[in-house]
XYZ file of C-alpha atoms in Angstrom:
629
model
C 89.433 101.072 91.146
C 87.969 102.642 94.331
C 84.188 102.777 93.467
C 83.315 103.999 96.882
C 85.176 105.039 100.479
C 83.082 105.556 103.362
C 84.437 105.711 106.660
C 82.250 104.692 109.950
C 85.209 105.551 112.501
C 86.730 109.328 112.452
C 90.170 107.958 113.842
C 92.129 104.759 114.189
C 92.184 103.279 117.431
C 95.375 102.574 119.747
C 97.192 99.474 119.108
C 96.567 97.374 121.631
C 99.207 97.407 124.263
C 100.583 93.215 124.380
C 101.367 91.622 120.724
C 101.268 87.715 121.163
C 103.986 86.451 119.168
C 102.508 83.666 116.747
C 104.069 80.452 115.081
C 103.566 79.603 111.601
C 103.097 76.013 110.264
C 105.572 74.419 107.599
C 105.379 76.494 104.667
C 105.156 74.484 101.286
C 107.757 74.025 98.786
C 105.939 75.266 96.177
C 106.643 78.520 94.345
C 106.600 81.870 95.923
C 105.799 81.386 99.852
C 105.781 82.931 103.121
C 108.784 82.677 105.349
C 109.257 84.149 109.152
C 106.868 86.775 108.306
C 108.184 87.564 104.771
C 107.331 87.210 101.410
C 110.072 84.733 99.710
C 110.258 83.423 96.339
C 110.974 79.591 95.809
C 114.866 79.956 96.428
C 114.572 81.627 99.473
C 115.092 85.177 98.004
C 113.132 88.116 99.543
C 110.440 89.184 97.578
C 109.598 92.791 98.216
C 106.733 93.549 95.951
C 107.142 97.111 94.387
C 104.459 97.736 91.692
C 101.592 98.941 90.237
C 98.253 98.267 90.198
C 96.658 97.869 86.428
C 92.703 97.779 85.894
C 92.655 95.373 83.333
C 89.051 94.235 83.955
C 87.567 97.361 82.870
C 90.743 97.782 80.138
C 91.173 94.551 78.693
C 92.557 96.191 75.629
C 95.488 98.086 77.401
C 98.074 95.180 77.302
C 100.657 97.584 76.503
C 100.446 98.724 80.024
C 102.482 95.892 81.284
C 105.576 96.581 79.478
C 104.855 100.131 80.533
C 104.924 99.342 84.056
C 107.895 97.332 83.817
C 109.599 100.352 82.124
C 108.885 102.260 85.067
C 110.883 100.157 87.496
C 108.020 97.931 88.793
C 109.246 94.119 89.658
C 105.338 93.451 89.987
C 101.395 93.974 88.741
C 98.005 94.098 90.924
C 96.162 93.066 88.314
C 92.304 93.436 88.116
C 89.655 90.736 87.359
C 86.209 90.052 87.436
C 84.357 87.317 87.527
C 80.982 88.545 86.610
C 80.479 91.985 88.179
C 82.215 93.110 85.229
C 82.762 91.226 81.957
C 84.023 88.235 83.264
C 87.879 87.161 82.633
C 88.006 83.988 81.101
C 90.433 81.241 81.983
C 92.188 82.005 78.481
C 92.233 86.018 79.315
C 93.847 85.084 82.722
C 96.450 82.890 81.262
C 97.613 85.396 78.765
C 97.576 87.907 81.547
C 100.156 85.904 83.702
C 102.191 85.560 80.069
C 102.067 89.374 79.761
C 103.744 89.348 83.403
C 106.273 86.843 82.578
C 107.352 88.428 79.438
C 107.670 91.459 81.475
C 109.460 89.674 83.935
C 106.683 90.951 86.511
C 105.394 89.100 89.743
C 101.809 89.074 88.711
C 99.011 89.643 91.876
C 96.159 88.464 90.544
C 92.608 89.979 92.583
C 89.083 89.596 92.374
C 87.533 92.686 92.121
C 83.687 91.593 92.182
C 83.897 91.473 96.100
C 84.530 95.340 96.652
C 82.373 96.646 99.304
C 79.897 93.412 99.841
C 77.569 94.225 102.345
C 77.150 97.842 101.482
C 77.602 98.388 97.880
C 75.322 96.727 95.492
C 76.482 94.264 92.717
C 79.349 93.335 95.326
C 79.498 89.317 95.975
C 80.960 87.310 98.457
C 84.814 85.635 99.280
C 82.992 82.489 98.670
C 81.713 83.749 95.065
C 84.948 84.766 94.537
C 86.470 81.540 95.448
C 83.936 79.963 92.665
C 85.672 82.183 90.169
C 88.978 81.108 91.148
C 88.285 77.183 90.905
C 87.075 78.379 87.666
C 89.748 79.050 86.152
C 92.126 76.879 87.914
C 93.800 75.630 84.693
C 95.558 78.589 84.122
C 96.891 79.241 87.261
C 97.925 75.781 88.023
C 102.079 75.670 87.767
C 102.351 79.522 88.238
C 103.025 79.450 91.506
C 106.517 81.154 90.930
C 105.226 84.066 89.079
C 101.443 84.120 90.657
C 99.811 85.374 94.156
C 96.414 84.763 94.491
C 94.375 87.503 95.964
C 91.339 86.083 96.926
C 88.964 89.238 97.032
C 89.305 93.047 96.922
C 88.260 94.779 99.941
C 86.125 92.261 100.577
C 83.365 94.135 103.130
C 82.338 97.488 103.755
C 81.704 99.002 106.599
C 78.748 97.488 107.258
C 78.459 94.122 109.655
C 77.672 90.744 107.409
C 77.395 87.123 108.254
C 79.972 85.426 108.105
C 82.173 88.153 109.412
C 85.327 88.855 107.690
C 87.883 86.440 109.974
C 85.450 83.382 109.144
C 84.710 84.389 105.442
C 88.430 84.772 104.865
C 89.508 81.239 106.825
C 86.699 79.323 105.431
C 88.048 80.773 101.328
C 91.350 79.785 102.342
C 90.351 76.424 103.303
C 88.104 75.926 100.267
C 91.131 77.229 97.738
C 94.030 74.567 99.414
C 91.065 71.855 99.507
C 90.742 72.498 95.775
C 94.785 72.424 95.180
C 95.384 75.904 95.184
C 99.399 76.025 96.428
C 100.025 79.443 95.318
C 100.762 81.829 98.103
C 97.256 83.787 99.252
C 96.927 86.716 99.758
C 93.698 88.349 102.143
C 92.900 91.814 101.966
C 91.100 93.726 104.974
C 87.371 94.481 105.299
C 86.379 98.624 105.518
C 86.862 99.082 102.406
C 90.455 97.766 102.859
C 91.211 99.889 105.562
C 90.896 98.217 108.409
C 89.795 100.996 110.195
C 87.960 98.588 113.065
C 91.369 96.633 113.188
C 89.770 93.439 112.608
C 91.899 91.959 110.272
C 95.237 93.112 112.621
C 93.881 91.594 115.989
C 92.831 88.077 114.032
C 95.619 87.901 111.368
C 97.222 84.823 113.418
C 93.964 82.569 113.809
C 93.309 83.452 109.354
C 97.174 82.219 108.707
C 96.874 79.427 111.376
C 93.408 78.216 108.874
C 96.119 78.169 106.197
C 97.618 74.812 106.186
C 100.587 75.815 104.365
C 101.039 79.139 105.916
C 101.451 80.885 102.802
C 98.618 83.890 103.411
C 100.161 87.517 103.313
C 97.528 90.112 104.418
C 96.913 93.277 102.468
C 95.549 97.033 103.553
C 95.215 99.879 101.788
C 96.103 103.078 103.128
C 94.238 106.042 101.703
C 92.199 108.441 104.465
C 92.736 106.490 107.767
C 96.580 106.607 107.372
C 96.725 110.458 107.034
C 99.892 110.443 110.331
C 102.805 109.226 110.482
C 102.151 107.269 113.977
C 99.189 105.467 111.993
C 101.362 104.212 109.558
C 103.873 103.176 111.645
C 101.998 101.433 114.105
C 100.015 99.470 111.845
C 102.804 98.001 109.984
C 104.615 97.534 113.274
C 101.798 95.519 114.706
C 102.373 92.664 111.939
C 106.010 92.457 111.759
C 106.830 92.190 114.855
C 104.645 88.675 115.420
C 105.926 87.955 112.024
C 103.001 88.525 109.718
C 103.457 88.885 106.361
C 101.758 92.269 105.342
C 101.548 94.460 102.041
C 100.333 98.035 101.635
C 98.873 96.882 98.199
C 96.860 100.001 97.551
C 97.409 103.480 98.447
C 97.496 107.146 96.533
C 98.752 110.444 97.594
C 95.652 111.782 97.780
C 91.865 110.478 98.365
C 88.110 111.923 98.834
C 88.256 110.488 101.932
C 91.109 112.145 103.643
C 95.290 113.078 102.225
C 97.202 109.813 103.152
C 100.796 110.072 104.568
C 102.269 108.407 101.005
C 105.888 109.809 101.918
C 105.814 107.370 105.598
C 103.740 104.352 103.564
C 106.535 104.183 101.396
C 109.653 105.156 103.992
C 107.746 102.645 106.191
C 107.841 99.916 103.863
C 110.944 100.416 102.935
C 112.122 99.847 106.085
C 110.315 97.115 107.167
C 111.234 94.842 104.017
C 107.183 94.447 103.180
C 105.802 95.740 100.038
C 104.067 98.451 98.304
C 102.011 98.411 95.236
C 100.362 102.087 94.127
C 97.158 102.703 92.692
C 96.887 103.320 90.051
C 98.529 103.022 86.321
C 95.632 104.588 84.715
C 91.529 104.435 83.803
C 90.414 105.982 87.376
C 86.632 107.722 87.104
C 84.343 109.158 89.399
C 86.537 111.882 90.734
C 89.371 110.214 91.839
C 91.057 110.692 88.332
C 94.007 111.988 90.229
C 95.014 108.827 91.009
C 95.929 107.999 87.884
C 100.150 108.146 87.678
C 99.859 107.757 83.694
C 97.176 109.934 81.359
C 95.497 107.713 79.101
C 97.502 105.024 79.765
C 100.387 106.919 77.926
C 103.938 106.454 80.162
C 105.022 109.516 79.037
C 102.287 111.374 80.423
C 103.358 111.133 83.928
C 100.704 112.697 86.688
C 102.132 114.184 89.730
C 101.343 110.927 91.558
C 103.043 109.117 88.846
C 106.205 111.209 89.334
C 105.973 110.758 93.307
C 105.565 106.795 93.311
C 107.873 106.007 90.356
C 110.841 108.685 90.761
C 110.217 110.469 94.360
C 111.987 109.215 97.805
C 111.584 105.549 97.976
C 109.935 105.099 94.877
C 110.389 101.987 92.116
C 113.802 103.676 90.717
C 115.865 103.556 93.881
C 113.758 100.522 95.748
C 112.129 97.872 93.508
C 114.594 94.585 92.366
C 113.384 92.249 90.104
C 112.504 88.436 90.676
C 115.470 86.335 90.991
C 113.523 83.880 89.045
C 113.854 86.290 86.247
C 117.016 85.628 86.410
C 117.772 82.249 86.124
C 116.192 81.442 89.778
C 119.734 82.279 91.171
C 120.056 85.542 92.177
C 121.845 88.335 89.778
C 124.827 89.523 91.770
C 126.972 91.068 89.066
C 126.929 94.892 88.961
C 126.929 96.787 85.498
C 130.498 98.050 83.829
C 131.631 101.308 85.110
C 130.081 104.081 83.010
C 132.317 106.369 80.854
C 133.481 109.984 82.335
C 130.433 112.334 82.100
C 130.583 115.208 79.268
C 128.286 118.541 80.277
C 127.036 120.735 77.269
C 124.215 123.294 77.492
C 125.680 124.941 80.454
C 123.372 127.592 82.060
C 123.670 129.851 85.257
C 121.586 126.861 86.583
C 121.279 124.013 84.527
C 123.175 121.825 82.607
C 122.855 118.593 80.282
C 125.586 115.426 81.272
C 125.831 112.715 79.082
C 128.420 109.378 79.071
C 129.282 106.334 77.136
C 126.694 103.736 78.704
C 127.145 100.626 80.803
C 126.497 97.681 80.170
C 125.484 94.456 82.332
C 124.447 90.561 82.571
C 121.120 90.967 82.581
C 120.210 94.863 81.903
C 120.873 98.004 83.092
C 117.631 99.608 84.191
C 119.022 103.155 85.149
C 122.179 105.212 86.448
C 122.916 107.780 89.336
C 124.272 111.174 89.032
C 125.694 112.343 92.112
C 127.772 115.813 93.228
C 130.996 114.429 94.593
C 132.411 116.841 97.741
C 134.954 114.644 99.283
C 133.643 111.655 100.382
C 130.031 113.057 99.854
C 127.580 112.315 97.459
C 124.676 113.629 96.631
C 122.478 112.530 94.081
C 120.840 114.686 91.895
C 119.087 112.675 88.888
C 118.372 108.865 87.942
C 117.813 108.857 84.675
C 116.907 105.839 83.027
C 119.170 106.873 80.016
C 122.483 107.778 79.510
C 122.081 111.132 79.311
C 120.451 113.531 82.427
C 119.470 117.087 82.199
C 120.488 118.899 85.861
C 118.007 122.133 87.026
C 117.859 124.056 89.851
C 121.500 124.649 89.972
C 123.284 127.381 91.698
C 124.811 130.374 89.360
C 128.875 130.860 89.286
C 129.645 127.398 91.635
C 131.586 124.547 90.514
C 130.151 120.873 90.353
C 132.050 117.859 90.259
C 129.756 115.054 88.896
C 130.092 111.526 88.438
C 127.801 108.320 87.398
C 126.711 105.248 88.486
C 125.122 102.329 86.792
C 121.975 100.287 88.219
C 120.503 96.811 87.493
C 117.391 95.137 88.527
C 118.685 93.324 91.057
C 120.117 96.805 93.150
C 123.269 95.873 91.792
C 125.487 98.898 91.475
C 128.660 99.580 89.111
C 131.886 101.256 90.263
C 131.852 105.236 89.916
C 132.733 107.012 86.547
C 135.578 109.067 86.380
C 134.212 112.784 87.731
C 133.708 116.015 85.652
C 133.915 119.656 87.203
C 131.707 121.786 85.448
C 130.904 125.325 86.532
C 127.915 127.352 86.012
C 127.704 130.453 84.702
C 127.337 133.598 86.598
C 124.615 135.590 87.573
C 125.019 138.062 84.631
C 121.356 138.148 83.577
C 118.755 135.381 82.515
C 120.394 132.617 79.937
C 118.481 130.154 80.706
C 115.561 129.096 77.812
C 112.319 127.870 78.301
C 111.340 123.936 79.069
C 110.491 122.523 75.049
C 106.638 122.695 74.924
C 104.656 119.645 74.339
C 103.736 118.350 71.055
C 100.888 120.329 69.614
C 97.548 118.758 69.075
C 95.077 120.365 66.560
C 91.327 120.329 66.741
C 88.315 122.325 65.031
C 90.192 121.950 61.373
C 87.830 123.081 58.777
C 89.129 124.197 54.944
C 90.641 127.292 56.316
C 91.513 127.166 60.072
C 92.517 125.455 62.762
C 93.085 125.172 66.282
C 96.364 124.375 67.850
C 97.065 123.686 71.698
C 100.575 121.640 74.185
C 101.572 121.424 77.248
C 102.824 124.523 78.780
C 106.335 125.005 79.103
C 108.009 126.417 82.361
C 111.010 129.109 83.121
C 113.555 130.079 85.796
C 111.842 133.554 85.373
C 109.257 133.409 83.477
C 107.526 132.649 80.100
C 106.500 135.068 77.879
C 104.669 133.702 75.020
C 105.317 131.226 71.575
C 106.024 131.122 68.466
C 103.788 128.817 66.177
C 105.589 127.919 62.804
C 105.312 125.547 59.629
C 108.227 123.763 58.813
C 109.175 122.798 55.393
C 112.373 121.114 55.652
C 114.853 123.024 56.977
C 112.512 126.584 56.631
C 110.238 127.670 59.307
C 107.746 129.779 59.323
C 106.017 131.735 62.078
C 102.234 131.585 61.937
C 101.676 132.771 65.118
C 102.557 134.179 68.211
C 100.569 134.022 71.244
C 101.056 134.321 74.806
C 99.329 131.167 75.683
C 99.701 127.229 75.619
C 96.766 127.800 72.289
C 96.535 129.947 69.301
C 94.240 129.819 66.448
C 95.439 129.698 63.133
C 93.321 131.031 60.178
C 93.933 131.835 56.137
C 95.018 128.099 55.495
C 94.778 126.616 51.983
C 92.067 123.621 51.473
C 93.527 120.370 51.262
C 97.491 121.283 52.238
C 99.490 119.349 54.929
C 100.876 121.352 57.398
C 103.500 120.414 59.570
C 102.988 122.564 62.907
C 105.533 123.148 65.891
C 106.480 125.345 69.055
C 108.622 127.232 70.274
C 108.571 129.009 73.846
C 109.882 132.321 74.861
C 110.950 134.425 77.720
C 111.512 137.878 78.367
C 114.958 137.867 78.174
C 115.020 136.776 74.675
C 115.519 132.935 75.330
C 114.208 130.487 72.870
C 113.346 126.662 74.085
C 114.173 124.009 71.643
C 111.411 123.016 69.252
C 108.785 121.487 70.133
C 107.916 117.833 68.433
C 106.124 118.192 65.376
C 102.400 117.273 64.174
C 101.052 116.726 60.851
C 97.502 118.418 60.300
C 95.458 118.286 57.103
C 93.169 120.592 56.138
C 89.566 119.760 55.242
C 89.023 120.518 51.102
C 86.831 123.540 50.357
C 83.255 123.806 49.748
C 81.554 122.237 53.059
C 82.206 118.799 52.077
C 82.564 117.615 55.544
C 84.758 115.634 55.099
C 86.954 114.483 58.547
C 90.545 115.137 59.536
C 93.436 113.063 61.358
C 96.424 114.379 63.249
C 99.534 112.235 63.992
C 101.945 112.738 66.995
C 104.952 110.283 68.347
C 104.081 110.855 71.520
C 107.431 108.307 73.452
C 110.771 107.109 71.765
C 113.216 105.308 72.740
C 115.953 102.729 70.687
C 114.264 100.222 68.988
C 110.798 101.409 69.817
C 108.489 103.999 69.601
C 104.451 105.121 70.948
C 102.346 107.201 68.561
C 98.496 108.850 68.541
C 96.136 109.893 65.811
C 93.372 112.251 66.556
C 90.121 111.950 63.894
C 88.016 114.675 63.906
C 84.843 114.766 62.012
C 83.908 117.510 59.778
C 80.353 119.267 60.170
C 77.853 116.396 59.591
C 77.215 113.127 61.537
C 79.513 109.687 60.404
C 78.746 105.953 60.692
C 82.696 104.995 59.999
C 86.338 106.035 58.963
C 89.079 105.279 57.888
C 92.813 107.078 58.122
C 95.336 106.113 55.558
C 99.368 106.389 55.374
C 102.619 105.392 54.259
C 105.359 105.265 56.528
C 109.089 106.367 54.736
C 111.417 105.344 57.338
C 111.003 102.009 57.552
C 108.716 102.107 60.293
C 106.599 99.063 61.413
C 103.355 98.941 63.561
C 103.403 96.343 66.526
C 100.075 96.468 68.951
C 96.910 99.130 67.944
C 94.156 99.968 69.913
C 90.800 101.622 69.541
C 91.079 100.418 65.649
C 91.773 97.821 63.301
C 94.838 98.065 60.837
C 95.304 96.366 57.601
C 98.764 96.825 56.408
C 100.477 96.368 53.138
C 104.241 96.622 53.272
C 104.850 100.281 54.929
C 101.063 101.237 53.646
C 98.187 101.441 56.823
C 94.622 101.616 56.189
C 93.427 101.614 59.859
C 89.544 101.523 60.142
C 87.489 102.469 63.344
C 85.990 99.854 66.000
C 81.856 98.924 66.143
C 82.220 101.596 69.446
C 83.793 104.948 67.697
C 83.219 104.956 64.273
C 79.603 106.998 64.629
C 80.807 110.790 65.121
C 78.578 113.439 65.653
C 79.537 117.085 63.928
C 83.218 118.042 64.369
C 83.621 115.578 67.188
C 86.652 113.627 67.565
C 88.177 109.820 68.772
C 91.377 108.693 68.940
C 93.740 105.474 68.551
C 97.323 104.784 69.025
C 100.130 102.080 68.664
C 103.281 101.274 69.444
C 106.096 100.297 66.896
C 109.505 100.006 65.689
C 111.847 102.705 63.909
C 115.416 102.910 62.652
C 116.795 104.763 65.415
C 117.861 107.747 62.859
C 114.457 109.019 61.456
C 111.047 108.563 62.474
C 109.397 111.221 60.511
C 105.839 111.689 60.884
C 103.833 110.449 57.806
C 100.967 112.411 55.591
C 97.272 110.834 56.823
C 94.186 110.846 54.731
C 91.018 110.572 56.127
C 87.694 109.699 54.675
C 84.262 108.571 56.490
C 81.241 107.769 55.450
């Protein structure tokens, strides 16, 4: 997590004019290594990192976020540690950390965060404490060396000058990890707050790898304000791989106090170059650079703009990142999925459409599909859905599309094309196309007789005009309000009922979205009891599994504790919680607050969530009872 960026230089200087072409020693045999400049794994096999970094020294709890991040295409985690800055990660932490990865089938970058900024900002230690910390938990990094990189020490220096520089420091923790065993590949990030803005890990790069007996050190910037150009970017990059130094851009964002990096050429670049790319971050970023965040709350489907841009956008994890061949066996997958079956379009629109087709399968796992417009021998693609299905926007009214599908794995193996479809819009004979579904509801200030209900907007090829608010009762509905915002407040409700609250969205046209997901809401009982409330809302699904939230709310006096209560109907089972502690019995839950959010002040809420496992037909959301003391 960036804590602080200063900058001491207002541009990057020009690369210097004659690159000496360097050597590198014998690399080991051992695990993932360096080769000719590149990152390879054991087997030879480029490894081009694309990932995400995860701050799980400040969010120990989160472990869910590695399955997440694997779900969004990553092949690999930066993972955060401390060694005493923060609560310290213990050998037995670290260990299940690099299980997490494996299970995940992740390439796991392990980094010291405690040396961030040493030399300017206080609390920051040294590469040589940081080495300490690594011998310190040798035991559970020794044998990893085909799933593990070792990064010694996050932006190690600040701007200001310390003693030993940066080149020494960095040799002389290289030399003390190999003398103590370490034959995991190294990796060194660069001093100015990782920027390198003084260029003084680039000019001595080849005398830090040449202190590397093995030569297994890959250097790491990050690119946030000094890389706002294209020519930065480029000629950076350029001035390691072409003397064969092996380089990641292991941090960067689209955005930064410090200046608006060029994230479109970092990743291009990249790309291009065969090096990797790991964005920060998944989620937990404070002190005003929240927007760097590509998850809310650590939810996945809660996607931030960044989010979008780094996991879907141009050169992003769903068209770039492959997985570890030792994932698969150590061998390399090379068979492509089965040929998807011919698309079928429903929902057509004047500019959208839905397109869904029987799904592939493969050897491994088929992580996504392409659907492209066919003209000829043109494609274009238009989605890459993770899913067999794919909903198409931005279409042109009255034309004719012929679509077809393609099936993805891991490894950037590709299937054969489906058979096409030609589907043709409709014409331009008015407005026919419905609102975006709004975003499950969430409900707050709930007293005996009101509430307040709020979701995520909804959008509109025109425009929207407002919502409808209704109770559903089975297969009735029925309209409580009607406002023209994302909010409305809802009043003359009976003490003590359940209701089950959902949206609809409107435009002027008369076009209804589909409904929005519903949530269960509880009433308070009458009389002033003040008593607390708890709201339930699946907030991801997908076969097998499922993610899910409760909001508490307190009533109108101060709490020590609570405790929510439910019975699931569907067969439903609870896998990982966090922010509470469940006791189950059979489908019953009585899930209790933690020793840090059980004490609620007057009508203020917390929250918890879990993921779990459903039927695949119903997941229904259960009644909740909640009672505090």
């Amino acid at each position: 997590m960036k804590r602080k960026i200063a900058l001491a230089a207002a541009s990057v200087l020009a690369l210097a004019a004659s690159i000496v072409a360097f050597s590198q020693p014998a690399q080991a045999a051992t695990g993932i290594r360096v080769s000719n400049g590149k990152l390879v794994e054991a087997n030879g096999t480029a490894l081009k990192l694309r990932g995400i970094n995860h701050p799980h020294a400040w969010y120990a709890t989160q472990t869910s976020s590695f399955a997440n991040i694997k779900a969004a295409g990553a092949n690999s985690v930066r993972v955060v540690l401390s060694g005493g800055r923060w609560t310290t990660n213990t050998a037995a932490d670290v260990a299940n950390v690099i299980s997490l990865c494996k299970t995940n089938k992740l390439i796991c970058v392990l980094e010291n965060h405690d040396t961030t900024g040493f030399g300017e900002q206080s609390g920051a230690v040294s590469l040589d404490a940081a080495v300490n910390y690594w011998i310190s938990i040798q035991s559970a990094l020794t044998g990893q060396e085909n799933y593990v990189i070792l990064n010694i020490g996050n932006e190690p220096i600040g701007n200001n000058a310390v003693t030993p520089n940066w080149t020494d420091a960095t040799k002389s923790a290289i030399q003390r990890l190999r003398n103590a065993g370490f034959q995991h590949t190294i990796m060194v990030d660069a001093p100015n707050w990782g920027q390198d803005w003084s260029f003084t890990m680039r000019d001595n790069a080849p005398s830090v790898l040449a202190a590397d007996t093995t030569g297994n050190t890959i250097f790491s910037v990050h690119m946030y304000g000094v890389f706002d150009t294209a020519a930065e970017v480029n000629a950076y990059v350029d001035s390691f791989t072409s003397r064969n130094l092996a380089l990641c851009v292991c941090e960067f964002g689209d955005n930064h106090s410090d200046g608006n990096p060029d994230e479109d050429t970092i990743m291009a670049k990249t790309q291009t170059a065969g090096i990797g790319n790991m964005g920060w971050s998944w989620s937990g970023n404070g002190g005003g650079v929240e927007y760097l965040d590509m998850v809310t709350s650590f939810n996945p489907a809660q996607r931030s703009t960044w989010g979008n841009r780094y996991i879907t956008g141009a050169n992003g994890l769903s068209t770039t990142s492959t997985q570890a061949t030792i994932y698969n066996g150590g061998t390399g997958d090379t068979q492509a999925p089965t040929t998807p079956g011919t698309p079928s379009a429903s929902n057509v629109t004047s500019s959208s459409l839905s397109l869904s087709w029987t799904a592939s399968t493969d050897n491994v796992g088929v992580t996504g599909y392409d659907v492209v417009r066919v003209s000829g021998s043109t494609e274009t693609v238009l989605a890459s859905p993770s899913s067999n299905a794919a909903s198409l926007t931005g279409l042109s009214s009255g034309t004719q599309y012929t679509l077809a599908v393609y099936a993805k794995d891991a490894a950037g193996n590709r299937s054969t094309r489906s058979n096409t479809v030609n589907v043709t819009t409709s014409g331009g004979g008015g407005d026919t196309q419905a609102p975006t579904t709004p975003g499950t509801p969430s409900a707050s200030n709930v007293t005996s007789s009101s509430l307040s209900l709020s979701w995520t907007a909804s959008t509109d090829n025109v425009g929207v005009t407002g919502y409808d608010v209704v109770r559903v009762s089975g297969s009735t509905e029925t309209v409580l309000a009607s406002p023209s915002s994302n909010a409305a407040s809802l009043t003359g409700l009976s003490a003590s009922t359940q209701y089950t609250l959902a949206v609809y969205a409107k435009d002027a046209a008369g076009n209804r979205s589909s409904r929005s997901s519903t949530v269960n809401v509880t009433t308070q009982s009458g009389g002033g009891t003040g008593g607390c409330t708890a709201t339930y809302a699946v907030t991801n699904q997908w076969p097998g599994g499922f993610q899910a939230g409760v909001i508490v709310t307190n009533g109108s006096t101060a709490s020590a504790s609570w405790t929510v209560t439910w019975t699931f109907a569907n067969g439903q089972t609870i896998t990982q919680l966090w922010n509470a502690q469940d006791t189950a019995s059979g489908a019953s839950h009585t899930v209790r607050n933690l020793s840090y959010n059980g004490n609620l002040g007057p009508n203020a809420s917390t929250s918890f969530g879990f993921t779990g496992t459903w039927n695949n037909s119903t997941n229904a959301v259960p009644a909740l009872t909640c009672t505090r003391s």
